[in-house]
Amino acid sequence: MQAFISGFAIGMSLIVAIGAQNAFVLKQGLKKQFVFWVCLLCATSDAILILLGVTGFAHVIQNYPQILNIAKYFGATFLLVYGAQHFYTALTQSQTLFAGEAKQQNIWKILSICLALTWLNPHVYLDTVILLGSISTQYAAAKMYFAFGAMTASFVFFFSLGFGARLLQPIFQQAKAWKILDVIIALIMWSIAFKLLFD
């Protein structure tokens, strides 16, 4: 139980920071578009990465850092383009629709973007695979309970964020709120991209 609680607390503390993935889940929650599948994909991806870290994949990444370099450049390029799309939307479009009435998009396109935001971000590997994987070694035989705690934190967080976003819908009945959100998302994407490239 102690290992599970530690895993949950550390996993939650790492995931709550505002990032590209969280911003994407929030926007999908506001639009009420494929929220369950987006949350499930994010949480399942985290669970896979955590499991890889706990079972020793961290050593592979440490021995072959080019894995992170590949993710870094592909991820930064994707984030720069994705951020530019949001900034362009903020400048050129005026969304006056209610959050749940936004134009429906293709589920495969949404899930592809979600996968890219998750798997092309080197910070995800550093947090889940290397950091959580390293901490799990302190729990020896109970490390799988630690991993399960961290996985549970991911599921709780993403589903709370995705389905809790509807509480903000009264704010997003105004076109200005959508423009501000798009600008904020663009700035988050760009800041992460520049941090990846120049850190």
PDB file of C-alpha atoms in Angstrom:
ATOM      1  CA  MET A   1       0.000   0.000   0.000  1.00  0.00           C
ATOM      2  CA  GLN A   2       2.845   2.389   0.824  1.00  0.00           C
ATOM      3  CA  ALA A   3       4.441   1.718  -2.589  1.00  0.00           C
ATOM      4  CA  PHE A   4       1.068   2.268  -4.320  1.00  0.00           C
ATOM      5  CA  ILE A   5       0.467   5.587  -2.510  1.00  0.00           C
ATOM      6  CA  SER A   6       4.005   6.789  -3.285  1.00  0.00           C
ATOM      7  CA  GLY A   7       3.573   5.866  -6.934  1.00  0.00           C
ATOM      8  CA  PHE A   8       0.228   7.667  -7.097  1.00  0.00           C
ATOM      9  CA  ALA A   9       1.587  10.828  -5.411  1.00  0.00           C
ATOM     10  CA  ILE A  10       4.750  11.035  -7.513  1.00  0.00           C
ATOM     11  CA  GLY A  11       2.873  10.189 -10.716  1.00  0.00           C
ATOM     12  CA  MET A  12       0.284  12.891 -10.029  1.00  0.00           C
ATOM     13  CA  SER A  13       2.933  15.507  -9.190  1.00  0.00           C
ATOM     14  CA  LEU A  14       4.688  14.856 -12.519  1.00  0.00           C
ATOM     15  CA  ILE A  15       1.567  14.868 -14.687  1.00  0.00           C
ATOM     16  CA  VAL A  16      -0.280  17.910 -13.366  1.00  0.00           C
ATOM     17  CA  ALA A  17       2.181  20.397 -14.873  1.00  0.00           C
ATOM     18  CA  ILE A  18       0.623  22.227 -17.816  1.00  0.00           C
ATOM     19  CA  GLY A  19       1.946  20.713 -21.020  1.00  0.00           C
ATOM     20  CA  ALA A  20       1.044  20.011 -24.626  1.00  0.00           C
ATOM     21  CA  GLN A  21      -0.823  16.824 -23.801  1.00  0.00           C
ATOM     22  CA  ASN A  22      -2.862  18.386 -20.989  1.00  0.00           C
ATOM     23  CA  ALA A  23      -3.785  21.411 -23.100  1.00  0.00           C
ATOM     24  CA  PHE A  24      -5.004  19.094 -25.872  1.00  0.00           C
ATOM     25  CA  VAL A  25      -7.129  17.017 -23.467  1.00  0.00           C
ATOM     26  CA  LEU A  26      -8.621  20.205 -21.991  1.00  0.00           C
ATOM     27  CA  LYS A  27      -9.651  21.533 -25.402  1.00  0.00           C
ATOM     28  CA  GLN A  28     -11.202  18.221 -26.436  1.00  0.00           C
ATOM     29  CA  GLY A  29     -13.076  18.185 -23.120  1.00  0.00           C
ATOM     30  CA  LEU A  30     -14.453  21.646 -23.802  1.00  0.00           C
ATOM     31  CA  LYS A  31     -15.550  20.600 -27.284  1.00  0.00           C
ATOM     32  CA  LYS A  32     -16.986  17.306 -25.951  1.00  0.00           C
ATOM     33  CA  GLN A  33     -15.312  15.498 -28.835  1.00  0.00           C
ATOM     34  CA  PHE A  34     -14.019  11.944 -28.340  1.00  0.00           C
ATOM     35  CA  VAL A  35     -13.191  12.795 -24.727  1.00  0.00           C
ATOM     36  CA  PHE A  36     -13.294   9.198 -23.489  1.00  0.00           C
ATOM     37  CA  TRP A  37     -10.980   7.926 -26.250  1.00  0.00           C
ATOM     38  CA  VAL A  38      -8.525  10.814 -25.883  1.00  0.00           C
ATOM     39  CA  CYS A  39      -8.321  10.321 -22.109  1.00  0.00           C
ATOM     40  CA  LEU A  40      -7.990   6.563 -22.500  1.00  0.00           C
ATOM     41  CA  LEU A  41      -5.221   6.937 -25.078  1.00  0.00           C
ATOM     42  CA  CYS A  42      -3.239   9.385 -22.916  1.00  0.00           C
ATOM     43  CA  ALA A  43      -3.594   7.317 -19.745  1.00  0.00           C
ATOM     44  CA  THR A  44      -2.828   4.019 -21.521  1.00  0.00           C
ATOM     45  CA  SER A  45       0.256   5.542 -23.157  1.00  0.00           C
ATOM     46  CA  ASP A  46       1.464   6.703 -19.751  1.00  0.00           C
ATOM     47  CA  ALA A  47       0.785   3.253 -18.300  1.00  0.00           C
ATOM     48  CA  ILE A  48       2.865   1.600 -21.044  1.00  0.00           C
ATOM     49  CA  LEU A  49       5.755   4.022 -20.498  1.00  0.00           C
ATOM     50  CA  ILE A  50       5.627   3.573 -16.719  1.00  0.00           C
ATOM     51  CA  LEU A  51       5.641  -0.194 -17.141  1.00  0.00           C
ATOM     52  CA  LEU A  52       8.639   0.054 -19.471  1.00  0.00           C
ATOM     53  CA  GLY A  53      10.476   2.171 -16.900  1.00  0.00           C
ATOM     54  CA  VAL A  54       9.774  -0.194 -14.013  1.00  0.00           C
ATOM     55  CA  THR A  55      10.783  -3.268 -16.026  1.00  0.00           C
ATOM     56  CA  GLY A  56      14.175  -1.793 -16.943  1.00  0.00           C
ATOM     57  CA  PHE A  57      13.714  -0.002 -20.273  1.00  0.00           C
ATOM     58  CA  ALA A  58      15.269   3.105 -18.655  1.00  0.00           C
ATOM     59  CA  HIS A  59      18.681   1.447 -19.099  1.00  0.00           C
ATOM     60  CA  VAL A  60      18.056   1.127 -22.846  1.00  0.00           C
ATOM     61  CA  ILE A  61      17.281   4.846 -23.171  1.00  0.00           C
ATOM     62  CA  GLN A  62      20.313   5.787 -21.063  1.00  0.00           C
ATOM     63  CA  ASN A  63      22.573   3.593 -23.215  1.00  0.00           C
ATOM     64  CA  TYR A  64      21.039   4.796 -26.493  1.00  0.00           C
ATOM     65  CA  PRO A  65      20.318   8.525 -26.010  1.00  0.00           C
ATOM     66  CA  GLN A  66      19.717   8.904 -29.749  1.00  0.00           C
ATOM     67  CA  ILE A  67      16.195   7.622 -29.057  1.00  0.00           C
ATOM     68  CA  LEU A  68      15.504  10.836 -27.149  1.00  0.00           C
ATOM     69  CA  ASN A  69      17.247  12.942 -29.819  1.00  0.00           C
ATOM     70  CA  ILE A  70      14.988  11.549 -32.540  1.00  0.00           C
ATOM     71  CA  ALA A  71      11.914  12.238 -30.416  1.00  0.00           C
ATOM     72  CA  LYS A  72      13.236  15.714 -29.606  1.00  0.00           C
ATOM     73  CA  TYR A  73      13.516  16.943 -33.201  1.00  0.00           C
ATOM     74  CA  PHE A  74      10.354  15.296 -34.498  1.00  0.00           C
ATOM     75  CA  GLY A  75       8.482  16.475 -31.398  1.00  0.00           C
ATOM     76  CA  ALA A  76       9.739  20.067 -31.631  1.00  0.00           C
ATOM     77  CA  THR A  77       8.789  20.286 -35.318  1.00  0.00           C
ATOM     78  CA  PHE A  78       5.323  18.915 -34.623  1.00  0.00           C
ATOM     79  CA  LEU A  79       4.778  21.306 -31.686  1.00  0.00           C
ATOM     80  CA  LEU A  80       5.889  24.351 -33.712  1.00  0.00           C
ATOM     81  CA  VAL A  81       3.447  23.511 -36.517  1.00  0.00           C
ATOM     82  CA  TYR A  82       0.615  22.581 -34.154  1.00  0.00           C
ATOM     83  CA  GLY A  83       1.140  25.792 -32.166  1.00  0.00           C
ATOM     84  CA  ALA A  84       1.084  27.834 -35.382  1.00  0.00           C
ATOM     85  CA  GLN A  85      -2.266  26.263 -36.322  1.00  0.00           C
ATOM     86  CA  HIS A  86      -3.773  27.339 -32.994  1.00  0.00           C
ATOM     87  CA  PHE A  87      -2.338  30.842 -33.318  1.00  0.00           C
ATOM     88  CA  TYR A  88      -3.735  31.118 -36.858  1.00  0.00           C
ATOM     89  CA  THR A  89      -7.133  29.946 -35.588  1.00  0.00           C
ATOM     90  CA  ALA A  90      -7.079  32.599 -32.854  1.00  0.00           C
ATOM     91  CA  LEU A  91      -6.322  35.348 -35.399  1.00  0.00           C
ATOM     92  CA  THR A  92      -8.642  34.326 -38.221  1.00  0.00           C
ATOM     93  CA  GLN A  93     -11.628  32.530 -36.700  1.00  0.00           C
ATOM     94  CA  SER A  94     -14.311  33.606 -34.293  1.00  0.00           C
ATOM     95  CA  GLN A  95     -15.804  30.609 -32.516  1.00  0.00           C
ATOM     96  CA  THR A  96     -19.182  31.652 -31.239  1.00  0.00           C
ATOM     97  CA  LEU A  97     -20.419  28.087 -30.878  1.00  0.00           C
ATOM     98  CA  PHE A  98     -21.135  26.575 -27.531  1.00  0.00           C
ATOM     99  CA  ALA A  99     -18.354  24.223 -26.528  1.00  0.00           C
ATOM    100  CA  GLY A 100     -20.379  21.101 -27.234  1.00  0.00           C
ATOM    101  CA  GLU A 101     -21.499  22.363 -30.649  1.00  0.00           C
ATOM    102  CA  ALA A 102     -18.065  22.702 -32.216  1.00  0.00           C
ATOM    103  CA  LYS A 103     -17.556  21.182 -35.649  1.00  0.00           C
ATOM    104  CA  GLN A 104     -17.076  17.437 -35.345  1.00  0.00           C
ATOM    105  CA  GLN A 105     -13.662  16.185 -36.461  1.00  0.00           C
ATOM    106  CA  ASN A 106     -12.379  12.806 -37.565  1.00  0.00           C
ATOM    107  CA  ILE A 107     -11.589  10.563 -34.583  1.00  0.00           C
ATOM    108  CA  TRP A 108      -8.463   9.144 -36.236  1.00  0.00           C
ATOM    109  CA  LYS A 109      -7.055  12.617 -36.819  1.00  0.00           C
ATOM    110  CA  ILE A 110      -7.696  13.550 -33.179  1.00  0.00           C
ATOM    111  CA  LEU A 111      -6.127  10.344 -31.861  1.00  0.00           C
ATOM    112  CA  SER A 112      -3.126  10.746 -34.191  1.00  0.00           C
ATOM    113  CA  ILE A 113      -2.485  14.234 -32.823  1.00  0.00           C
ATOM    114  CA  CYS A 114      -2.868  12.873 -29.299  1.00  0.00           C
ATOM    115  CA  LEU A 115      -0.345  10.087 -30.005  1.00  0.00           C
ATOM    116  CA  ALA A 116       2.147  12.569 -31.460  1.00  0.00           C
ATOM    117  CA  LEU A 117       1.833  14.924 -28.474  1.00  0.00           C
ATOM    118  CA  THR A 118       2.476  11.961 -26.171  1.00  0.00           C
ATOM    119  CA  TRP A 119       5.129   9.826 -27.862  1.00  0.00           C
ATOM    120  CA  LEU A 120       7.173  12.588 -29.558  1.00  0.00           C
ATOM    121  CA  ASN A 121       7.786  14.446 -26.299  1.00  0.00           C
ATOM    122  CA  PRO A 122      11.164  13.445 -24.762  1.00  0.00           C
ATOM    123  CA  HIS A 123      10.032  14.849 -21.387  1.00  0.00           C
ATOM    124  CA  VAL A 124       7.475  12.035 -21.235  1.00  0.00           C
ATOM    125  CA  TYR A 125      10.277   9.486 -21.434  1.00  0.00           C
ATOM    126  CA  LEU A 126      12.347  11.340 -18.852  1.00  0.00           C
ATOM    127  CA  ASP A 127       9.432  11.556 -16.402  1.00  0.00           C
ATOM    128  CA  THR A 128       7.782   8.178 -16.845  1.00  0.00           C
ATOM    129  CA  VAL A 129      10.466   5.804 -18.045  1.00  0.00           C
ATOM    130  CA  ILE A 130      13.654   7.129 -16.436  1.00  0.00           C
ATOM    131  CA  LEU A 131      12.490   9.013 -13.332  1.00  0.00           C
ATOM    132  CA  LEU A 132       9.645   6.742 -12.235  1.00  0.00           C
ATOM    133  CA  GLY A 133      11.645   3.700 -13.330  1.00  0.00           C
ATOM    134  CA  SER A 134      14.575   4.792 -11.160  1.00  0.00           C
ATOM    135  CA  ILE A 135      12.409   5.578  -8.127  1.00  0.00           C
ATOM    136  CA  SER A 136      10.650   2.208  -8.415  1.00  0.00           C
ATOM    137  CA  THR A 137      13.924   0.402  -7.651  1.00  0.00           C
ATOM    138  CA  GLN A 138      13.638   1.641  -4.047  1.00  0.00           C
ATOM    139  CA  TYR A 139      10.602  -0.597  -3.577  1.00  0.00           C
ATOM    140  CA  ALA A 140      12.231  -3.861  -4.742  1.00  0.00           C
ATOM    141  CA  ALA A 141       9.541  -6.565  -4.644  1.00  0.00           C
ATOM    142  CA  ALA A 142       6.783  -3.942  -4.329  1.00  0.00           C
ATOM    143  CA  LYS A 143       7.840  -1.921  -7.390  1.00  0.00           C
ATOM    144  CA  MET A 144       4.865  -3.144  -9.432  1.00  0.00           C
ATOM    145  CA  TYR A 145       2.560  -1.665  -6.771  1.00  0.00           C
ATOM    146  CA  PHE A 146       4.490   1.601  -7.165  1.00  0.00           C
ATOM    147  CA  ALA A 147       3.975   1.376 -10.942  1.00  0.00           C
ATOM    148  CA  PHE A 148       0.269   0.628 -10.514  1.00  0.00           C
ATOM    149  CA  GLY A 149      -0.060   3.689  -8.260  1.00  0.00           C
ATOM    150  CA  ALA A 150       1.562   5.915 -10.903  1.00  0.00           C
ATOM    151  CA  MET A 151      -0.643   4.415 -13.622  1.00  0.00           C
ATOM    152  CA  THR A 152      -3.745   5.026 -11.509  1.00  0.00           C
ATOM    153  CA  ALA A 153      -2.708   8.674 -11.117  1.00  0.00           C
ATOM    154  CA  SER A 154      -2.580   9.030 -14.908  1.00  0.00           C
ATOM    155  CA  PHE A 155      -6.057   7.577 -15.380  1.00  0.00           C
ATOM    156  CA  VAL A 156      -7.527   9.707 -12.573  1.00  0.00           C
ATOM    157  CA  PHE A 157      -5.885  12.890 -13.855  1.00  0.00           C
ATOM    158  CA  PHE A 158      -6.699  12.581 -17.562  1.00  0.00           C
ATOM    159  CA  PHE A 159     -10.310  11.515 -17.083  1.00  0.00           C
ATOM    160  CA  SER A 160     -10.820  14.272 -14.474  1.00  0.00           C
ATOM    161  CA  LEU A 161      -9.325  16.865 -16.824  1.00  0.00           C
ATOM    162  CA  GLY A 162     -11.202  15.674 -19.906  1.00  0.00           C
ATOM    163  CA  PHE A 163     -14.633  15.308 -18.349  1.00  0.00           C
ATOM    164  CA  GLY A 164     -14.149  18.114 -15.810  1.00  0.00           C
ATOM    165  CA  ALA A 165     -13.485  20.621 -18.608  1.00  0.00           C
ATOM    166  CA  ARG A 166     -17.253  20.937 -19.156  1.00  0.00           C
ATOM    167  CA  LEU A 167     -17.425  22.904 -15.885  1.00  0.00           C
ATOM    168  CA  LEU A 168     -15.676  25.725 -17.773  1.00  0.00           C
ATOM    169  CA  GLN A 169     -18.214  25.741 -20.593  1.00  0.00           C
ATOM    170  CA  PRO A 170     -20.096  28.864 -19.407  1.00  0.00           C
ATOM    171  CA  ILE A 171     -16.856  30.807 -19.922  1.00  0.00           C
ATOM    172  CA  PHE A 172     -16.352  29.352 -23.400  1.00  0.00           C
ATOM    173  CA  GLN A 173     -19.735  30.482 -24.654  1.00  0.00           C
ATOM    174  CA  GLN A 174     -17.866  33.665 -25.590  1.00  0.00           C
ATOM    175  CA  ALA A 175     -15.753  33.832 -28.754  1.00  0.00           C
ATOM    176  CA  LYS A 176     -13.059  35.786 -26.901  1.00  0.00           C
ATOM    177  CA  ALA A 177     -12.481  32.894 -24.478  1.00  0.00           C
ATOM    178  CA  TRP A 178     -11.801  30.494 -27.366  1.00  0.00           C
ATOM    179  CA  LYS A 179      -9.329  32.970 -28.899  1.00  0.00           C
ATOM    180  CA  ILE A 180      -7.497  33.298 -25.572  1.00  0.00           C
ATOM    181  CA  LEU A 181      -7.395  29.512 -25.179  1.00  0.00           C
ATOM    182  CA  ASP A 182      -5.969  29.062 -28.694  1.00  0.00           C
ATOM    183  CA  VAL A 183      -3.268  31.665 -28.027  1.00  0.00           C
ATOM    184  CA  ILE A 184      -2.380  30.025 -24.690  1.00  0.00           C
ATOM    185  CA  ILE A 185      -2.178  26.592 -26.343  1.00  0.00           C
ATOM    186  CA  ALA A 186       0.011  28.019 -29.120  1.00  0.00           C
ATOM    187  CA  LEU A 187       2.364  29.598 -26.565  1.00  0.00           C
ATOM    188  CA  ILE A 188       2.553  26.335 -24.572  1.00  0.00           C
ATOM    189  CA  MET A 189       3.391  24.351 -27.728  1.00  0.00           C
ATOM    190  CA  TRP A 190       6.029  26.844 -28.833  1.00  0.00           C
ATOM    191  CA  SER A 191       7.641  27.137 -25.395  1.00  0.00           C
ATOM    192  CA  ILE A 192       7.937  23.345 -25.129  1.00  0.00           C
ATOM    193  CA  ALA A 193       9.347  23.145 -28.680  1.00  0.00           C
ATOM    194  CA  PHE A 194      12.001  25.797 -27.966  1.00  0.00           C
ATOM    195  CA  LYS A 195      12.852  24.173 -24.663  1.00  0.00           C
ATOM    196  CA  LEU A 196      13.351  20.845 -26.455  1.00  0.00           C
ATOM    197  CA  LEU A 197      15.590  22.437 -29.089  1.00  0.00           C
ATOM    198  CA  PHE A 198      17.686  24.752 -26.913  1.00  0.00           C
ATOM    199  CA  ASP A 199      17.711  23.185 -23.429  1.00  0.00           C
TER     200      ASP A 199
END
